[in-house]
PDB file of C-alpha atoms in Angstrom:
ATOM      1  CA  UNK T   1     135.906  76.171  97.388  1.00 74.00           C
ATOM      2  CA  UNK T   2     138.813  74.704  99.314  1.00 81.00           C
ATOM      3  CA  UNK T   3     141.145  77.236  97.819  1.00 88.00           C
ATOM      4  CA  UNK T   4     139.441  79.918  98.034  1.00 89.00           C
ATOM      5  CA  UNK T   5     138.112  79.510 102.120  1.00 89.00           C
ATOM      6  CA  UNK T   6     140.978  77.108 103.353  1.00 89.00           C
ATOM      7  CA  UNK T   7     139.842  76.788 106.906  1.00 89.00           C
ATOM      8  CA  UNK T   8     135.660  76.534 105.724  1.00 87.00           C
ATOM      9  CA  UNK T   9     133.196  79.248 104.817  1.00 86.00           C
ATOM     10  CA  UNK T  10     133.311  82.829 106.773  1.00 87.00           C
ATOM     11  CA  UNK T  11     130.125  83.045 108.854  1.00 86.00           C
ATOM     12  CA  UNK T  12     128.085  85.793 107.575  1.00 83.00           C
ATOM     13  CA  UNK T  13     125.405  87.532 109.772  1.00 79.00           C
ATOM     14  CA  UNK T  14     123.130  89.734 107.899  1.00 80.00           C
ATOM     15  CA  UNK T  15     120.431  92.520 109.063  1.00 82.00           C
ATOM     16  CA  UNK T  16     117.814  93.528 107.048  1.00 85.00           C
ATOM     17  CA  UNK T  17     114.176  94.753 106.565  1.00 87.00           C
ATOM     18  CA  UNK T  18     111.513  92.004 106.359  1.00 89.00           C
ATOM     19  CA  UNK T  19     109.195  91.615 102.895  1.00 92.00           C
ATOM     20  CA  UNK T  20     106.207  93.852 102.600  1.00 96.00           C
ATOM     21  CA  UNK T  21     103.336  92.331 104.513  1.00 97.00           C
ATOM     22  CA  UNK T  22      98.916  92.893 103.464  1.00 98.00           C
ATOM     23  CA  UNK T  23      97.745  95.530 105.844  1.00 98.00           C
ATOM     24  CA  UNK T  24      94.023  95.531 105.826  1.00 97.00           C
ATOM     25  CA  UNK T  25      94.086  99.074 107.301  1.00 97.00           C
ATOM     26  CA  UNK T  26      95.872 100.861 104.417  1.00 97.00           C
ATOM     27  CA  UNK T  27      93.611 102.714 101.403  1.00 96.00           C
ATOM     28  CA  UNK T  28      93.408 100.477  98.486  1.00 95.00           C
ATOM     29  CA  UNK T  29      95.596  97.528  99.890  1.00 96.00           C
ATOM     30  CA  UNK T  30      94.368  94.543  98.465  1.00 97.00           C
ATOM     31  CA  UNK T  31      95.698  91.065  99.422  1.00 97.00           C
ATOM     32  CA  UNK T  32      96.052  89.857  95.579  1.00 97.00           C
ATOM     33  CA  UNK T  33      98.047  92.587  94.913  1.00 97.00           C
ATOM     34  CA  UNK T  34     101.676  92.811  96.783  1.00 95.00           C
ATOM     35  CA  UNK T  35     102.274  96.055  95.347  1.00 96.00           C
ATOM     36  CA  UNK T  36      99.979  97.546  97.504  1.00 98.00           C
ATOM     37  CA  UNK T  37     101.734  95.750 100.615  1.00 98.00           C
ATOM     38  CA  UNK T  38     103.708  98.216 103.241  1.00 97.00           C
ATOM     39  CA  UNK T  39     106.541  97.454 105.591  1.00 97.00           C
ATOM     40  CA  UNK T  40     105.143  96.621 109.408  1.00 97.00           C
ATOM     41  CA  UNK T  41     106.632  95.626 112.179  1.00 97.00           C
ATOM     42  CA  UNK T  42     103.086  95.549 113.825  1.00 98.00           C
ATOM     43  CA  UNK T  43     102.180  92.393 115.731  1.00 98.00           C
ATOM     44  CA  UNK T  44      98.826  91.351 114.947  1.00 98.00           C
ATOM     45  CA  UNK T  45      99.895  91.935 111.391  1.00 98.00           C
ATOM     46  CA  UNK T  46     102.825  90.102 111.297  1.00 98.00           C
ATOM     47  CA  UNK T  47     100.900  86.582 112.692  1.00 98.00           C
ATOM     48  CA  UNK T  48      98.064  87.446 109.830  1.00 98.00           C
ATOM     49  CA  UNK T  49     101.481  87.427 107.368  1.00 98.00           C
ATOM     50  CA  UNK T  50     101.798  84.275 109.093  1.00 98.00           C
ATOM     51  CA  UNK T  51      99.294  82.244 108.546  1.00 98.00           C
ATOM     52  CA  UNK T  52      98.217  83.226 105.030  1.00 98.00           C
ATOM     53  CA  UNK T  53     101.783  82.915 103.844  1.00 96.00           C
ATOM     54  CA  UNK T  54     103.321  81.009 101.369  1.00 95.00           C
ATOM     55  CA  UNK T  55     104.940  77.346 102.839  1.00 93.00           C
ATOM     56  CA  UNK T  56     108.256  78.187 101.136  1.00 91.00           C
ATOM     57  CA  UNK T  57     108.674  80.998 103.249  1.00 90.00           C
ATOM     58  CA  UNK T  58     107.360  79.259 106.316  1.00 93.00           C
ATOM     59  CA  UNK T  59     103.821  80.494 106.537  1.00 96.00           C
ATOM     60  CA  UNK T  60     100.378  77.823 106.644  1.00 97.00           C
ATOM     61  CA  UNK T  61      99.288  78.721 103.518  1.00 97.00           C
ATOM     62  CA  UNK T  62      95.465  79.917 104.669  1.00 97.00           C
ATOM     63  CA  UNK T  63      93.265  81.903 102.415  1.00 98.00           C
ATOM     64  CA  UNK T  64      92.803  85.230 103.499  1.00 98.00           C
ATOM     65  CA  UNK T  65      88.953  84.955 102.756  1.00 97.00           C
ATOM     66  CA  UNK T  66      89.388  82.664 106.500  1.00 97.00           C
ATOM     67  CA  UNK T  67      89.961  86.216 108.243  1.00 98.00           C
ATOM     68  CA  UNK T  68      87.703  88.614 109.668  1.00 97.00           C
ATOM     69  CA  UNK T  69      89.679  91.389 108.613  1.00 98.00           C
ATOM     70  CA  UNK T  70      87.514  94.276 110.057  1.00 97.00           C
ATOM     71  CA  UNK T  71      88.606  92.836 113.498  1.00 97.00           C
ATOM     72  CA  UNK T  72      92.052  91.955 112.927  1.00 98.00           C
ATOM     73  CA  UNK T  73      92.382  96.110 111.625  1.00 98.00           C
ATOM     74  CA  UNK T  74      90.973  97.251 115.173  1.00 97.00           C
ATOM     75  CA  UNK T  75      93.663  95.248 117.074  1.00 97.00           C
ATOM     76  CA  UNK T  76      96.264  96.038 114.498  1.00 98.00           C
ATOM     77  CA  UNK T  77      95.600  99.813 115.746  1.00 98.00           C
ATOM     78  CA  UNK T  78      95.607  98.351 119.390  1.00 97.00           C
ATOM     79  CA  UNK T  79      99.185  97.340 118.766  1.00 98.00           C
ATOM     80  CA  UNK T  80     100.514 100.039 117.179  1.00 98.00           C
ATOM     81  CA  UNK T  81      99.181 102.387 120.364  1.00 97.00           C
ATOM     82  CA  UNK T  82     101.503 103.777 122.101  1.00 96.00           C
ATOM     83  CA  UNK T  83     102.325 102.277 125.847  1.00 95.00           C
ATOM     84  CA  UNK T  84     104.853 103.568 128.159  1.00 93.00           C
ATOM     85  CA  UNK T  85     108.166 102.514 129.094  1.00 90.00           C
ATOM     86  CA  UNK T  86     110.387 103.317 131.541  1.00 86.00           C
ATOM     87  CA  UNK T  87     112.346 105.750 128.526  1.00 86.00           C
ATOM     88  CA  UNK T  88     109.278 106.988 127.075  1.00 93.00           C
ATOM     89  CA  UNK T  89     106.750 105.401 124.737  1.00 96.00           C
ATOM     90  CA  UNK T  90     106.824 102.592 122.116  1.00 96.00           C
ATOM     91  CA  UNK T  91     103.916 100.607 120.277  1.00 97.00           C
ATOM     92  CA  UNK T  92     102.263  97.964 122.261  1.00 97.00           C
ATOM     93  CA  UNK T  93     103.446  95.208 120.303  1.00 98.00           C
ATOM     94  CA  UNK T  94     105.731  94.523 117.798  1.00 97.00           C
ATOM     95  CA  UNK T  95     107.451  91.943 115.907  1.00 97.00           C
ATOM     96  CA  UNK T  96     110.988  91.210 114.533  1.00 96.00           C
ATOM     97  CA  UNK T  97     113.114  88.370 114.545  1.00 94.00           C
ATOM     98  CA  UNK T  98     114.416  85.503 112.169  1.00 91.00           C
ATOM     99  CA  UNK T  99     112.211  82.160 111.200  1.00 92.00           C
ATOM    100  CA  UNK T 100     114.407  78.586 111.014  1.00 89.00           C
ATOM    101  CA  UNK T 101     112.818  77.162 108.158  1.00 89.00           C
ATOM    102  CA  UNK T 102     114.942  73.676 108.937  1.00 86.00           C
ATOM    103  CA  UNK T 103     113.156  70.099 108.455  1.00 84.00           C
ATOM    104  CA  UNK T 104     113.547  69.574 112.250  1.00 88.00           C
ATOM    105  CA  UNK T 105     111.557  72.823 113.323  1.00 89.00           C
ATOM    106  CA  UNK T 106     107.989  72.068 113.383  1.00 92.00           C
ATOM    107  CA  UNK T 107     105.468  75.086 111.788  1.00 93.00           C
ATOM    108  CA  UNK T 108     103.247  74.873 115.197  1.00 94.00           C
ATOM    109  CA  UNK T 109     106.467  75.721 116.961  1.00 95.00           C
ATOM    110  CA  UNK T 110     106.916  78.944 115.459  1.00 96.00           C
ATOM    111  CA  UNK T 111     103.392  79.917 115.470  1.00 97.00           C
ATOM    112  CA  UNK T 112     103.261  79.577 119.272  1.00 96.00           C
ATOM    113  CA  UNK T 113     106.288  81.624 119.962  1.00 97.00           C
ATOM    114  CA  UNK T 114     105.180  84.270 117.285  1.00 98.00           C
ATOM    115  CA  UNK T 115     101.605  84.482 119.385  1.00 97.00           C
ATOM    116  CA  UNK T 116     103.623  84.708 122.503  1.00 96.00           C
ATOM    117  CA  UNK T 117     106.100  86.864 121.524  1.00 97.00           C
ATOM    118  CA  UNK T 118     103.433  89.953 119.911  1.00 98.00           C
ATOM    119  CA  UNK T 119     101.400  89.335 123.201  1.00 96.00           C
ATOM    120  CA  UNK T 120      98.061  88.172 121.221  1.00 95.00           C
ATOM    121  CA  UNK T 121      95.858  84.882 120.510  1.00 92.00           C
ATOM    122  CA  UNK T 122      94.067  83.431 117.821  1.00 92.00           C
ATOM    123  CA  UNK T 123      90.164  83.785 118.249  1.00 87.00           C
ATOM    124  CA  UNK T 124      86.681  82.924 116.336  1.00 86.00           C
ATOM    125  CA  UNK T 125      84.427  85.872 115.722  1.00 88.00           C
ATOM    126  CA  UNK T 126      80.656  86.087 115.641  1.00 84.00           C
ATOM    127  CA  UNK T 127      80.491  86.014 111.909  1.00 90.00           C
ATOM    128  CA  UNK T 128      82.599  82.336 112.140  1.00 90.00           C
ATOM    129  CA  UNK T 129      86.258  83.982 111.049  1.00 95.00           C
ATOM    130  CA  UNK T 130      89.580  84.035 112.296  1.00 95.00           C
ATOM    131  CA  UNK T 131      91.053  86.702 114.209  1.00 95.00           C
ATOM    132  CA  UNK T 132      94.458  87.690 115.965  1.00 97.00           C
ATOM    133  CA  UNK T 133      93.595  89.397 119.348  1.00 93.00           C
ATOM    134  CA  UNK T 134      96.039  91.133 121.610  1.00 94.00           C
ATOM    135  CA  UNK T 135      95.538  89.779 125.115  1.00 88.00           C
ATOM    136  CA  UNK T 136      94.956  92.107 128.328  1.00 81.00           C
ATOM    137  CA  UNK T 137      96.414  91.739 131.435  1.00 71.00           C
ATOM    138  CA  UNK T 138      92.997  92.648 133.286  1.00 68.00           C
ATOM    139  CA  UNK T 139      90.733  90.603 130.532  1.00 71.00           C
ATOM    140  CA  UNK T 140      87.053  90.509 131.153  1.00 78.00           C
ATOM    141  CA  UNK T 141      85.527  87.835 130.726  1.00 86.00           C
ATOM    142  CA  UNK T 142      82.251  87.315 128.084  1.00 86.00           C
ATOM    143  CA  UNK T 143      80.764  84.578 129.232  1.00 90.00           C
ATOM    144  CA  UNK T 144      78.842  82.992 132.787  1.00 91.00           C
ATOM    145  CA  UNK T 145      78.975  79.414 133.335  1.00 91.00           C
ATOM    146  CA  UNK T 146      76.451  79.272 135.546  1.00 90.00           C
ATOM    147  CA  UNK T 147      76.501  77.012 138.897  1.00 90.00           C
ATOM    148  CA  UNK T 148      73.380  74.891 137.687  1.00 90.00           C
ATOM    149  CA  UNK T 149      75.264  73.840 134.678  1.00 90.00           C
ATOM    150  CA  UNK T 150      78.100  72.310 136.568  1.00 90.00           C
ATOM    151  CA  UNK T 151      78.580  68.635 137.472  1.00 89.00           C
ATOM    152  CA  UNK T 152      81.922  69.109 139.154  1.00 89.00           C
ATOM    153  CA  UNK T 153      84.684  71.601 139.882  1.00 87.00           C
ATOM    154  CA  UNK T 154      88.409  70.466 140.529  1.00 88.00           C
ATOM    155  CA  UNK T 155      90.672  73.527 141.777  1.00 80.00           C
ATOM    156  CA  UNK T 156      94.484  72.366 141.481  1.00 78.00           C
ATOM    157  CA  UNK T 157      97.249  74.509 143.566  1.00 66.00           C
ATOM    158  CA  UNK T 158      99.731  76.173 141.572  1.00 64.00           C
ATOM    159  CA  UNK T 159     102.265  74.347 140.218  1.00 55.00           C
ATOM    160  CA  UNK T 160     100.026  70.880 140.169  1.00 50.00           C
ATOM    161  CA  UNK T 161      99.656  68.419 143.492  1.00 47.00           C
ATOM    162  CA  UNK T 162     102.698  67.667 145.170  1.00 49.00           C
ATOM    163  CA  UNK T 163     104.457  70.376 143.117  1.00 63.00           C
ATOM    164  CA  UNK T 164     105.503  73.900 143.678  1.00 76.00           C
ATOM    165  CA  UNK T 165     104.792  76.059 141.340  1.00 84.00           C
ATOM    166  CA  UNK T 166     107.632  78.563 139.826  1.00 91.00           C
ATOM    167  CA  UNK T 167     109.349  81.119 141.828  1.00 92.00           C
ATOM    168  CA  UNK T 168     112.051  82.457 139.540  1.00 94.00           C
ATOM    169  CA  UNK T 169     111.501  83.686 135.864  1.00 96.00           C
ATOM    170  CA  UNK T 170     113.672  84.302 132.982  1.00 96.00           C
ATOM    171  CA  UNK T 171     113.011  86.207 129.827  1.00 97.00           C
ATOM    172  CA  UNK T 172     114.405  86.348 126.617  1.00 96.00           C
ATOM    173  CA  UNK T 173     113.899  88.339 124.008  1.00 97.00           C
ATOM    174  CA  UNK T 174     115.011  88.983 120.367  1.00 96.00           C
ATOM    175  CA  UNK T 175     117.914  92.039 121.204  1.00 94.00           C
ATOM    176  CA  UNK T 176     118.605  94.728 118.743  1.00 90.00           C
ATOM    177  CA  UNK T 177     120.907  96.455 121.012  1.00 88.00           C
ATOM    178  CA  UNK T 178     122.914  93.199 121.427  1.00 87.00           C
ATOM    179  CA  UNK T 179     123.443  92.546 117.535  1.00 85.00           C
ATOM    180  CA  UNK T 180     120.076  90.690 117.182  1.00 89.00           C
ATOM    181  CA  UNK T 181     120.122  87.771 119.689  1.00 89.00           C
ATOM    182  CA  UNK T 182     117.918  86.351 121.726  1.00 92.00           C
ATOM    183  CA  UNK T 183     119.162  87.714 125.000  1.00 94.00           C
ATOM    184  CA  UNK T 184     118.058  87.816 128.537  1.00 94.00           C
ATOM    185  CA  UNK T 185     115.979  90.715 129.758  1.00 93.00           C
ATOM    186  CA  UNK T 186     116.616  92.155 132.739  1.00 91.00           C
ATOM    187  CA  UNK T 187     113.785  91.525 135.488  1.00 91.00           C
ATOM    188  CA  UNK T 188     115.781  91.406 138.604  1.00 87.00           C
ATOM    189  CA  UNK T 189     114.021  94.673 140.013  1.00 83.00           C
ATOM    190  CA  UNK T 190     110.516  92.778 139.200  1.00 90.00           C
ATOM    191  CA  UNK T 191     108.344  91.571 141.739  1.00 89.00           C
ATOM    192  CA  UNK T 192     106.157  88.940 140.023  1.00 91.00           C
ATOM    193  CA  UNK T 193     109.809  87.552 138.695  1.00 94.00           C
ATOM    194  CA  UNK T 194     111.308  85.911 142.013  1.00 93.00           C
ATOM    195  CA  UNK T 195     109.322  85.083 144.715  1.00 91.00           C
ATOM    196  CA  UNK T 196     112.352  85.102 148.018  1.00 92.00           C
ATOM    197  CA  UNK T 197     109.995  83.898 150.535  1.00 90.00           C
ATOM    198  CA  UNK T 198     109.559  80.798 148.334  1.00 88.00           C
ATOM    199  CA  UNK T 199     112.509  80.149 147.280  1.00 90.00           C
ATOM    200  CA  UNK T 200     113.825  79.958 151.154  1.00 91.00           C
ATOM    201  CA  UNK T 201     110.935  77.421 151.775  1.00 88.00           C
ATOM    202  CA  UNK T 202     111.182  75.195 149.099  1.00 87.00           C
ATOM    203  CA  UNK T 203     114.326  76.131 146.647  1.00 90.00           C
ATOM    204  CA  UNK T 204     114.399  77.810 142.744  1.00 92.00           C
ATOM    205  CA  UNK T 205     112.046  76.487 140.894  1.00 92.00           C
ATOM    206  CA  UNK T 206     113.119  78.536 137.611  1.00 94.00           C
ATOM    207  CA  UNK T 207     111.081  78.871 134.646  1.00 94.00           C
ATOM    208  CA  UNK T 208     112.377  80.593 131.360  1.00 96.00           C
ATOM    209  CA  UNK T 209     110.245  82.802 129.199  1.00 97.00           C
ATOM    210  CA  UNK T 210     111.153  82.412 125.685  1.00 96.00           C
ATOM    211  CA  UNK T 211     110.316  85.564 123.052  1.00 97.00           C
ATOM    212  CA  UNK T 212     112.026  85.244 120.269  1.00 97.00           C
ATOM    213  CA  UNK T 213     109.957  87.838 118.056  1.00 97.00           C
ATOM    214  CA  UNK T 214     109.414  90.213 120.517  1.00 97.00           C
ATOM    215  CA  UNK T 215     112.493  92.780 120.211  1.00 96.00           C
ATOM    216  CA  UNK T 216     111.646  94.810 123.235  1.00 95.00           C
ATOM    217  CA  UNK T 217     112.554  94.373 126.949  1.00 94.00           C
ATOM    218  CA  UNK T 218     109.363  96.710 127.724  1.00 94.00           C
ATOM    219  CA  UNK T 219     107.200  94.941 125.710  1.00 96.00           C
ATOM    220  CA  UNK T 220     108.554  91.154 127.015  1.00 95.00           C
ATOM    221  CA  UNK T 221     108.134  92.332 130.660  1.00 94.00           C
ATOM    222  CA  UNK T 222     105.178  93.562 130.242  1.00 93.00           C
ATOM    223  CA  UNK T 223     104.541  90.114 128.548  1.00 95.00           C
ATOM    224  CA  UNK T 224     106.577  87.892 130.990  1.00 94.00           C
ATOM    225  CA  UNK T 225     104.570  89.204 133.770  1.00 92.00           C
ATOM    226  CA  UNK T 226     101.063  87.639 132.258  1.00 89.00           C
ATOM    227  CA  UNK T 227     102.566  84.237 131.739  1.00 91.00           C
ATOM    228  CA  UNK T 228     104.700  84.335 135.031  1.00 91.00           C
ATOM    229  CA  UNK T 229     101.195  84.743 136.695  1.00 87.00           C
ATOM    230  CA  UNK T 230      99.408  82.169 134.177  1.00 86.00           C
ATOM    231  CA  UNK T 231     102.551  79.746 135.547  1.00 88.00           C
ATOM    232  CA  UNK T 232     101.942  80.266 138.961  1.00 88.00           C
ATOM    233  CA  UNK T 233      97.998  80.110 139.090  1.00 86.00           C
ATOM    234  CA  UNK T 234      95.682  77.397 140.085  1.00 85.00           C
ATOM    235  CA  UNK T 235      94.402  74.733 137.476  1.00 86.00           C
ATOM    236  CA  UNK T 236      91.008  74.121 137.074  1.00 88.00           C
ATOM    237  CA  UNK T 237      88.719  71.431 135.391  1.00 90.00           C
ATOM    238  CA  UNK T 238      85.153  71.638 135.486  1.00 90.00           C
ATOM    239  CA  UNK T 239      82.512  68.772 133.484  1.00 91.00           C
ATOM    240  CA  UNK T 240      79.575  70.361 132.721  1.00 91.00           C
ATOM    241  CA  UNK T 241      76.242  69.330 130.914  1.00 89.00           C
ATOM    242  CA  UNK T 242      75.265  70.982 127.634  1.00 87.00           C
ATOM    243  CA  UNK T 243      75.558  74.577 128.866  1.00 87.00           C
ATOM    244  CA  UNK T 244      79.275  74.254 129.197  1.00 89.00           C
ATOM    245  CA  UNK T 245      79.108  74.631 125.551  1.00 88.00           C
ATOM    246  CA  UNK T 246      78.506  78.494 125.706  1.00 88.00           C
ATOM    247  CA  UNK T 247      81.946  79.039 126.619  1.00 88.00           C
ATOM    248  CA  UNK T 248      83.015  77.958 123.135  1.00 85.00           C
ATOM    249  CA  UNK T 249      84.199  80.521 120.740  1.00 78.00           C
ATOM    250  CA  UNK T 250      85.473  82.824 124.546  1.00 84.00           C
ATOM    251  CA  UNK T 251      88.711  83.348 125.686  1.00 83.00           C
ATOM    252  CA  UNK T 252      87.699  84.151 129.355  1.00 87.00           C
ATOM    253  CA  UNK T 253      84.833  83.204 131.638  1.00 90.00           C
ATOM    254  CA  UNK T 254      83.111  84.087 135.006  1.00 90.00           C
ATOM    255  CA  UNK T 255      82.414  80.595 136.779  1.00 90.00           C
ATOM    256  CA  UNK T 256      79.276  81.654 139.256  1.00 88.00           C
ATOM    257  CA  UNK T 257      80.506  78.862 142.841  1.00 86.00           C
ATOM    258  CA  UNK T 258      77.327  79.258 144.238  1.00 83.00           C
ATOM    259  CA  UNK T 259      77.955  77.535 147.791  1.00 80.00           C
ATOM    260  CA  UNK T 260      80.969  79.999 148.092  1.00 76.00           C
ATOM    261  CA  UNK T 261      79.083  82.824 147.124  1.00 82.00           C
ATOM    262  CA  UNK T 262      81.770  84.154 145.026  1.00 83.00           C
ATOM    263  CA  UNK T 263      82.804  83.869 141.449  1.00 87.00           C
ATOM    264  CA  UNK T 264      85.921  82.662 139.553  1.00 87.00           C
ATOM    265  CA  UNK T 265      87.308  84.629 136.828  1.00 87.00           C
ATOM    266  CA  UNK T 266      89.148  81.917 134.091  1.00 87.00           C
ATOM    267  CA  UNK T 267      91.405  81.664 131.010  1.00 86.00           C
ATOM    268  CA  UNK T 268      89.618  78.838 129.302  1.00 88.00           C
ATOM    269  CA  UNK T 269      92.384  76.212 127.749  1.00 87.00           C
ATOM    270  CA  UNK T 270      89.560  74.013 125.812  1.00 89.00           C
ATOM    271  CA  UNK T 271      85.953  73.033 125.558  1.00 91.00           C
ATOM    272  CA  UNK T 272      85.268  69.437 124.828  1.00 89.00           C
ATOM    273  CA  UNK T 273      81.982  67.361 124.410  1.00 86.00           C
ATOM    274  CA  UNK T 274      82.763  64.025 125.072  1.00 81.00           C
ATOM    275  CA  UNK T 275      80.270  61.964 122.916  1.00 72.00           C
ATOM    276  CA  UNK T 276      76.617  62.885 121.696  1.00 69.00           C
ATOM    277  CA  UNK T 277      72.760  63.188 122.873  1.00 62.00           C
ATOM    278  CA  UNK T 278      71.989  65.445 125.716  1.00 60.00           C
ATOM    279  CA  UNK T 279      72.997  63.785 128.812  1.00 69.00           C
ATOM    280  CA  UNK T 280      77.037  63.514 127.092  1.00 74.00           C
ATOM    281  CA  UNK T 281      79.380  65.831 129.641  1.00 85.00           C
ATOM    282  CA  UNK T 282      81.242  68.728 128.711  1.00 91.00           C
ATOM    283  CA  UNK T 283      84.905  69.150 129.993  1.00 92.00           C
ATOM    284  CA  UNK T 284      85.922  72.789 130.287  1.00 91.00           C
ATOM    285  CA  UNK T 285      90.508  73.195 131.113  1.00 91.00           C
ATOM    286  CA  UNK T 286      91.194  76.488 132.577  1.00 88.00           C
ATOM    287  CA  UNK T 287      93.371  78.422 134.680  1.00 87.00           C
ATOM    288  CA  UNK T 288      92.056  81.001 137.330  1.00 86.00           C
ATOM    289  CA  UNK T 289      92.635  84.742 136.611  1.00 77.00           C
ATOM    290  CA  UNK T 290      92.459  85.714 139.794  1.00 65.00           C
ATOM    291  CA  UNK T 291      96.386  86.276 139.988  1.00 46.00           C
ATOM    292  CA  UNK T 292      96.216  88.674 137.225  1.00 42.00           C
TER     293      UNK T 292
END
């Protein structure tokens, strides 16, 4: 329409509510049945709309039958629980913000940033189903790997050998008071954001936090502050034998150092058996809690 816009098309910004999304919590709500859909801005909810989504609209297309829906309700109530803020209250996590749904974005992309963003993981309950869980700061762990079990333990200092590890951390965060953009929160009066006496020994070594669904600076500090302290803990990989195996399906673990006399509380990254029969080793990645 050259005649109409001479000098190209106006940009156009536009605000809006978000479709209805299946909450499992609501009377009569059945996922067949959009009608009986509500708004949410909820967090756990929003990843569930996620993943059982349509592809057109971005979403991975997984039956709902996948879910273990009972569970996914009691953390959906966990998010919507009020927390405090320095202003008041607001719900523990939420989620708003605007999908790319270009060729050149890939899906796993956006599920990443929508689990960091609400604050919660994906997780296999006892029955074998998905759920969305909202992590804690102070997690306990649910499972021992006992010293026996244990063929070797490698402890790597923060930020990797030779490295050091982050000192200075950005967030961003998807801004309704700044027209919906993802804008910088501010964490300059936060401890566990810059780290002087570092920085003076060895220079910035900046990291940026990027939350692009999570639309408040409460709820990204609060977030920022887990993964600043993730960032900036020690590394560990462990081979086990077969009893390494019981930390499958966990999020956490208490690693029992028996010549130390102490334990190590862990975020475990992956389980993996590396071949078959009963002498093949298990690898265990994780990353020590103890900076939490």
């Amino acid at each position: 329409h050259p005649k109409v816009y001479p000098v190209g098309y106006p940009v156009v910004g536009l605000v809006q509510l978000g479709a209805a999304i299946f909450d499992p919590r609501v009377a009569g709500a059945s996922f067949d049945d959009r009608g009986t859909w509500i708004w949410s801005d909820n967090g756990v909810l929003n990843v569930l709309d996620h993943l059982t989504g349509a592809r057109a609209d971005g979403g991975w297309t997984h039956p709902i039958a996948w879910f273990d829906l009972d569970d996914i309700a009691l953390e959906a109530d966990k998010a919507d629980a009020p927390v405090a803020t320095r202003t008041g209250t607001e719900p523990r996590s939420r989620c708003w913000g605007v999908q790319d749904l270009g060729p050149d974005k890939p899906l796993v992309d956006t599920l990443s940033a929508l689990l960091l963003s609400t604050g919660t993981t994906l997780a296999v309950t006892d029955r074998g189903l998905i759920t969305i869980r909202l992590i804690d700061d102070a997690a306990a762990p649910t499972v021992d790997l006992a010293w026996r079990d244990l063929v070797s333990l490698d402890l790597t200092a923060p930020g990797g050998a030779g490295e050091a590890r982050p000192n200075k951390f950005s967030v961003g965060y998807y801004a309704p008071e700044r027209r919906y953009e993802v804008a910088q929160a501010d964490v300059s009066g936060c401890r566990w954001a810059q780290y002087d006496d570092e920085i003076a020994a060895v220079g910035e070594v900046a990291s940026a936090i990027d939350l692009p669904y999570c639309p408040s600076p409460a709820q990204a500090g609060r977030i920022g502050r887990r993964i600043a302290a993730l960032r900036r803990a020690s590394r560990i990989e462990a081979a086990a034998n077969l009893g390494g195996l019981a930390a499958m399906g966990h999020a956490e673990a208490r690693i029992e150092v028996e010549p130390l006399g102490e334990t190590i509380a862990a975020a475990i990254q992956s389980v993996r058996l590396e071949g078959l029969g009963a002498e093949a080793p298990v690898t265990l990645s994780l990353i020590e809690l103890d900076a939490l």
